[in-house]
Amino acid sequence: MKYTEEHEWLREEDGTYLVGITAHAAEQLGDVVFVELPEVGDTVSKDDEIVVIESVKAASDILSPLDGEIVEVNSAIEDEPGKVNDDPEGDAWFFKIKPSDTSPLDDYMDEAAYKTFIG
């Protein structure tokens, strides 16, 4: 997995990437009460605001970590946003992206570097 400074994680799966938020981010947000996901087929650019999360503490936008096409979304978390708190780095991923440019991955952190970053 790779991690961004915006507390997102990316996990490669057959040339696409699952994207979600880290356990640290979910903990900082508090109880998530609403998630709005992008549409399948959307073409996005790195740093586009593409997911809206609302919690009891705040509203946040999730940025696209890569240029590419949204090929799948996890509608289960729109129906049950609390799953983001229960399993943020597992079943509560937000979307899957097919990247048109993977070069930003070189700038993202591995798990050890991310732990140091949040430490």
PDB file of C-alpha atoms in Angstrom:
ATOM      1  CA  MET A   1       0.000   0.000   0.000  1.00  0.00           C
ATOM      2  CA  LYS A   2       0.956   3.611  -0.545  1.00  0.00           C
ATOM      3  CA  TYR A   3      -0.077   6.551   1.627  1.00  0.00           C
ATOM      4  CA  THR A   4      -0.548  10.254   0.876  1.00  0.00           C
ATOM      5  CA  GLU A   5       0.034  13.250   3.131  1.00  0.00           C
ATOM      6  CA  GLU A   6      -3.753  13.751   2.945  1.00  0.00           C
ATOM      7  CA  HIS A   7      -4.179  10.429   4.827  1.00  0.00           C
ATOM      8  CA  GLU A   8      -5.396   8.400   1.883  1.00  0.00           C
ATOM      9  CA  TRP A   9      -4.204   4.903   1.057  1.00  0.00           C
ATOM     10  CA  LEU A  10      -3.885   3.199  -2.309  1.00  0.00           C
ATOM     11  CA  ARG A  11      -3.727  -0.542  -2.909  1.00  0.00           C
ATOM     12  CA  GLU A  12      -2.955  -1.924  -6.369  1.00  0.00           C
ATOM     13  CA  GLU A  13      -5.295  -4.584  -7.766  1.00  0.00           C
ATOM     14  CA  ASP A  14      -4.727  -5.831 -11.314  1.00  0.00           C
ATOM     15  CA  GLY A  15      -3.666  -2.463 -12.729  1.00  0.00           C
ATOM     16  CA  THR A  16      -6.294  -0.473 -10.839  1.00  0.00           C
ATOM     17  CA  TYR A  17      -6.059   1.084  -7.386  1.00  0.00           C
ATOM     18  CA  LEU A  18      -8.472   0.943  -4.479  1.00  0.00           C
ATOM     19  CA  VAL A  19      -8.495   4.246  -2.575  1.00  0.00           C
ATOM     20  CA  GLY A  20      -9.655   4.944   0.965  1.00  0.00           C
ATOM     21  CA  ILE A  21      -8.701   6.867   4.070  1.00  0.00           C
ATOM     22  CA  THR A  22      -6.363   5.661   6.771  1.00  0.00           C
ATOM     23  CA  ALA A  23      -7.381   4.522  10.221  1.00  0.00           C
ATOM     24  CA  HIS A  24      -5.675   7.663  11.557  1.00  0.00           C
ATOM     25  CA  ALA A  25      -7.892   9.870   9.359  1.00  0.00           C
ATOM     26  CA  ALA A  26     -11.050   7.976  10.334  1.00  0.00           C
ATOM     27  CA  GLU A  27     -10.151   8.371  14.009  1.00  0.00           C
ATOM     28  CA  GLN A  28      -9.561  12.117  13.580  1.00  0.00           C
ATOM     29  CA  LEU A  29     -12.897  12.546  11.772  1.00  0.00           C
ATOM     30  CA  GLY A  30     -14.961  10.832  14.438  1.00  0.00           C
ATOM     31  CA  ASP A  31     -18.210   9.064  13.593  1.00  0.00           C
ATOM     32  CA  VAL A  32     -18.799   9.283   9.842  1.00  0.00           C
ATOM     33  CA  VAL A  33     -22.459  10.010   9.055  1.00  0.00           C
ATOM     34  CA  PHE A  34     -22.429  10.728   5.290  1.00  0.00           C
ATOM     35  CA  VAL A  35     -20.318   9.793   2.260  1.00  0.00           C
ATOM     36  CA  GLU A  36     -20.797  11.040  -1.301  1.00  0.00           C
ATOM     37  CA  LEU A  37     -18.814   9.114  -3.915  1.00  0.00           C
ATOM     38  CA  PRO A  38     -17.910   9.943  -7.519  1.00  0.00           C
ATOM     39  CA  GLU A  39     -19.726   8.337 -10.439  1.00  0.00           C
ATOM     40  CA  VAL A  40     -18.369   5.276 -12.235  1.00  0.00           C
ATOM     41  CA  GLY A  41     -16.949   6.492 -15.538  1.00  0.00           C
ATOM     42  CA  ASP A  42     -15.863   9.890 -14.193  1.00  0.00           C
ATOM     43  CA  THR A  43     -12.471  11.009 -15.458  1.00  0.00           C
ATOM     44  CA  VAL A  44     -10.540  12.727 -12.668  1.00  0.00           C
ATOM     45  CA  SER A  45      -7.253  14.530 -12.265  1.00  0.00           C
ATOM     46  CA  LYS A  46      -4.853  14.275  -9.352  1.00  0.00           C
ATOM     47  CA  ASP A  47      -5.984  16.539  -6.497  1.00  0.00           C
ATOM     48  CA  ASP A  48      -9.586  16.856  -7.760  1.00  0.00           C
ATOM     49  CA  GLU A  49     -12.051  16.837  -4.856  1.00  0.00           C
ATOM     50  CA  ILE A  50     -14.051  13.700  -5.615  1.00  0.00           C
ATOM     51  CA  VAL A  51     -15.445  12.336  -2.327  1.00  0.00           C
ATOM     52  CA  VAL A  52     -17.304  14.231   0.383  1.00  0.00           C
ATOM     53  CA  ILE A  53     -17.259  12.837   3.928  1.00  0.00           C
ATOM     54  CA  GLU A  54     -19.248  14.280   6.799  1.00  0.00           C
ATOM     55  CA  SER A  55     -18.731  13.265  10.385  1.00  0.00           C
ATOM     56  CA  VAL A  56     -20.065  14.443  13.698  1.00  0.00           C
ATOM     57  CA  LYS A  57     -16.975  16.694  13.913  1.00  0.00           C
ATOM     58  CA  ALA A  58     -16.419  18.025  10.390  1.00  0.00           C
ATOM     59  CA  ALA A  59     -16.905  17.778   6.654  1.00  0.00           C
ATOM     60  CA  SER A  60     -13.933  16.792   4.499  1.00  0.00           C
ATOM     61  CA  ASP A  61     -13.140  16.310   0.860  1.00  0.00           C
ATOM     62  CA  ILE A  62     -11.085  13.404  -0.415  1.00  0.00           C
ATOM     63  CA  LEU A  63      -8.763  14.257  -3.287  1.00  0.00           C
ATOM     64  CA  SER A  64      -7.974  11.979  -6.177  1.00  0.00           C
ATOM     65  CA  PRO A  65      -4.430  10.696  -5.689  1.00  0.00           C
ATOM     66  CA  LEU A  66      -4.033   9.916  -9.411  1.00  0.00           C
ATOM     67  CA  ASP A  67      -5.226  10.949 -12.866  1.00  0.00           C
ATOM     68  CA  GLY A  68      -7.575   8.360 -14.299  1.00  0.00           C
ATOM     69  CA  GLU A  69     -11.051   6.910 -14.601  1.00  0.00           C
ATOM     70  CA  ILE A  70     -13.287   5.826 -11.742  1.00  0.00           C
ATOM     71  CA  VAL A  71     -14.092   2.196 -12.543  1.00  0.00           C
ATOM     72  CA  GLU A  72     -15.925   1.191  -9.362  1.00  0.00           C
ATOM     73  CA  VAL A  73     -17.336   2.782  -6.202  1.00  0.00           C
ATOM     74  CA  ASN A  74     -18.135   1.201  -2.861  1.00  0.00           C
ATOM     75  CA  SER A  75     -21.833   2.044  -2.586  1.00  0.00           C
ATOM     76  CA  ALA A  76     -22.035   0.051   0.665  1.00  0.00           C
ATOM     77  CA  ILE A  77     -20.408   2.966   2.507  1.00  0.00           C
ATOM     78  CA  GLU A  78     -22.964   5.422   1.128  1.00  0.00           C
ATOM     79  CA  ASP A  79     -25.669   3.200   2.625  1.00  0.00           C
ATOM     80  CA  GLU A  80     -23.729   2.624   5.862  1.00  0.00           C
ATOM     81  CA  PRO A  81     -21.153   5.427   6.311  1.00  0.00           C
ATOM     82  CA  GLY A  82     -20.209   4.115   9.767  1.00  0.00           C
ATOM     83  CA  LYS A  83     -18.283   1.337   8.003  1.00  0.00           C
ATOM     84  CA  VAL A  84     -15.580   3.942   7.357  1.00  0.00           C
ATOM     85  CA  ASN A  85     -14.920   3.971  11.105  1.00  0.00           C
ATOM     86  CA  ASP A  86     -15.144   0.192  11.434  1.00  0.00           C
ATOM     87  CA  ASP A  87     -12.724  -0.856   8.668  1.00  0.00           C
ATOM     88  CA  PRO A  88     -11.170   2.199   6.977  1.00  0.00           C
ATOM     89  CA  GLU A  89      -8.219   0.337   5.463  1.00  0.00           C
ATOM     90  CA  GLY A  90     -10.203  -2.713   4.399  1.00  0.00           C
ATOM     91  CA  ASP A  91     -13.844  -3.082   3.346  1.00  0.00           C
ATOM     92  CA  ALA A  92     -14.564   0.654   3.598  1.00  0.00           C
ATOM     93  CA  TRP A  93     -12.592   1.723   0.522  1.00  0.00           C
ATOM     94  CA  PHE A  94     -14.168   4.573  -1.462  1.00  0.00           C
ATOM     95  CA  PHE A  95     -13.429   3.992  -5.126  1.00  0.00           C
ATOM     96  CA  LYS A  96     -11.311   2.117  -7.604  1.00  0.00           C
ATOM     97  CA  ILE A  97      -9.393   4.110 -10.195  1.00  0.00           C
ATOM     98  CA  LYS A  98      -7.753   3.025 -13.431  1.00  0.00           C
ATOM     99  CA  PRO A  99      -4.805   5.421 -13.618  1.00  0.00           C
ATOM    100  CA  SER A 100      -3.694   7.181 -16.765  1.00  0.00           C
ATOM    101  CA  ASP A 101      -0.502   8.259 -14.989  1.00  0.00           C
ATOM    102  CA  THR A 102       1.107   6.328 -12.136  1.00  0.00           C
ATOM    103  CA  SER A 103       4.112   8.641 -11.655  1.00  0.00           C
ATOM    104  CA  PRO A 104       2.648  10.271  -8.486  1.00  0.00           C
ATOM    105  CA  LEU A 105       2.943   6.877  -6.767  1.00  0.00           C
ATOM    106  CA  ASP A 106       6.706   7.479  -6.570  1.00  0.00           C
ATOM    107  CA  ASP A 107       6.041  10.407  -4.210  1.00  0.00           C
ATOM    108  CA  TYR A 108       3.738   8.547  -1.835  1.00  0.00           C
ATOM    109  CA  MET A 109       4.826   6.888   1.406  1.00  0.00           C
ATOM    110  CA  ASP A 110       5.088   3.248   2.342  1.00  0.00           C
ATOM    111  CA  GLU A 111       3.589   2.113   5.656  1.00  0.00           C
ATOM    112  CA  ALA A 112       6.731   2.772   7.709  1.00  0.00           C
ATOM    113  CA  ALA A 113       7.109   6.304   6.344  1.00  0.00           C
ATOM    114  CA  TYR A 114       3.406   7.009   6.944  1.00  0.00           C
ATOM    115  CA  LYS A 115       3.668   5.857  10.563  1.00  0.00           C
ATOM    116  CA  THR A 116       6.597   8.232  11.019  1.00  0.00           C
ATOM    117  CA  PHE A 117       4.605  11.014   9.313  1.00  0.00           C
ATOM    118  CA  ILE A 118       1.649  10.687  11.727  1.00  0.00           C
ATOM    119  CA  GLY A 119       3.871   9.824  14.708  1.00  0.00           C
TER     120      GLY A 119
END
